[in-house]
Amino acid sequence: MLTPFHLAVPVDDLDAARQFYGEIMGCPEGRSSDKWIDFNFFGHQFVVHKGKPLTDADHNGVDGDAVPSFHYGMILEWDDWHVLATKLAKADVEFIIEPKIRFEGEVGEQATMFFTDPAGNALEMKSFKDFSQIFAK
């Protein structure tokens, strides 16, 4: 069993972050103050802190896509990834990279999608049908 990670990112609007991560992404809220909010991000401690959002114009080419060099996210179970992709589309979340299968038929085949939160932080949510492929070369 993996241990939970902790990640904190800056956001400029806590209410918008609460609506996005809590309502749209479905992450239960933990403790909070007027400066930060804890979320249960798929079993991990994710915190948004009131601050200046990170901006990143850098991208790297990956399988034909311009992937933001700074991003975070989760590796979900295959069916959960598809449920989330549908939920985000229905909530009119704008995708940086539309939900798709990357490296199809190759080592490391994965489902992936990229989008931003209201502060502009880039997220990647991905899945592998075969989790043994996560670190495969």
XYZ file of C-alpha atoms in Angstrom:
137
model
C 0.000 0.000 0.000
C 1.284 3.440 -0.902
C 1.413 6.173 1.699
C -0.464 9.403 0.974
C 1.422 12.344 -0.477
C 0.985 15.990 0.513
C 0.873 18.720 -2.109
C 0.089 22.410 -1.687
C -0.504 24.857 -4.542
C -1.331 28.561 -4.636
C -4.715 29.818 -5.822
C -6.052 33.351 -6.085
C -9.661 32.526 -5.154
C -10.430 30.051 -2.370
C -14.160 29.993 -3.148
C -13.501 29.081 -6.782
C -11.028 26.396 -5.652
C -13.587 25.023 -3.179
C -16.209 24.786 -5.907
C -13.786 23.221 -8.429
C -12.026 20.666 -6.203
C -14.956 20.024 -3.879
C -17.973 20.056 -6.157
C -16.664 19.380 -9.656
C -13.757 17.045 -8.812
C -15.637 15.481 -5.871
C -12.806 15.840 -3.344
C -14.102 16.009 0.250
C -13.017 19.081 2.169
C -11.009 18.714 5.356
C -9.776 21.489 7.596
C -9.675 25.056 6.336
C -9.062 28.661 7.286
C -9.403 31.979 5.518
C -5.983 31.306 3.905
C -6.101 27.609 2.915
C -8.302 24.548 2.355
C -7.385 20.869 2.764
C -8.943 18.387 0.339
C -8.950 14.602 0.272
C -7.551 14.287 -3.254
C -8.266 10.624 -3.980
C -6.780 9.600 -0.628
C -3.982 12.178 -0.581
C -3.672 15.471 1.274
C -4.011 18.311 -1.206
C -4.035 21.903 0.040
C -4.839 25.101 -1.795
C -3.263 28.200 -0.267
C -4.349 31.751 -0.985
C -1.507 33.219 -2.999
C -0.185 34.176 -6.392
C -0.947 31.354 -8.834
C 1.945 29.703 -10.602
C 2.159 30.555 -14.247
C 3.948 28.332 -16.681
C 4.414 28.950 -20.353
C 6.733 25.947 -20.718
C 5.476 22.862 -22.486
C 7.126 19.645 -23.613
C 6.115 17.543 -26.567
C 4.735 14.145 -25.506
C 3.184 11.835 -28.091
C 2.208 14.797 -30.264
C 0.754 16.947 -27.456
C 2.113 20.112 -25.807
C 2.179 18.995 -22.155
C 2.549 21.704 -19.467
C 5.906 21.131 -17.783
C 4.360 21.895 -14.354
C 1.316 19.789 -13.577
C 0.003 17.378 -10.967
C -2.758 14.821 -10.748
C -3.620 11.225 -10.020
C -3.479 7.804 -11.563
C -7.015 6.482 -11.247
C -8.606 3.107 -11.821
C -9.651 2.723 -15.477
C -13.420 3.012 -14.878
C -12.980 5.896 -12.397
C -10.936 7.822 -14.985
C -13.747 7.490 -17.527
C -16.372 8.579 -14.969
C -14.293 11.662 -14.103
C -13.706 12.523 -17.784
C -17.467 12.470 -18.362
C -18.139 14.493 -15.201
C -15.603 17.170 -16.185
C -17.008 17.415 -19.720
C -20.553 17.799 -18.347
C -19.291 20.577 -16.032
C -17.869 22.358 -19.104
C -14.306 22.119 -17.843
C -12.040 23.203 -20.701
C -9.426 20.588 -21.504
C -5.849 21.517 -22.396
C -5.558 18.011 -23.821
C -8.856 16.206 -24.400
C -9.353 12.783 -22.782
C -7.521 10.265 -24.939
C -5.444 7.104 -25.027
C -1.706 7.850 -25.260
C 0.965 5.413 -26.477
C -1.787 3.132 -27.763
C -0.492 -0.399 -28.339
C 2.905 0.506 -26.842
C 4.609 0.063 -23.491
C 3.030 2.522 -21.061
C -0.329 2.779 -22.853
C -2.497 5.074 -20.753
C -5.652 7.143 -20.664
C -4.865 10.802 -20.027
C -6.464 14.228 -19.902
C -5.181 17.682 -18.971
C -7.144 20.675 -17.696
C -6.642 23.631 -15.375
C -8.226 24.650 -12.110
C -9.689 28.181 -11.806
C -6.245 29.551 -10.799
C -4.618 28.115 -13.927
C -2.833 25.188 -12.240
C -2.521 22.334 -14.746
C -3.747 18.874 -13.753
C -3.260 15.546 -15.483
C -5.506 12.664 -14.600
C -4.447 9.352 -16.048
C -5.098 5.638 -15.876
C -3.524 2.391 -16.967
C -5.519 -0.738 -17.725
C -2.426 -2.561 -16.450
C -0.858 -0.771 -13.461
C 2.365 -2.750 -13.996
C 2.895 -0.430 -16.992
C 3.199 2.725 -14.834
C 7.006 2.549 -14.721
C 7.581 0.240 -17.701
C 10.284 1.198 -20.194
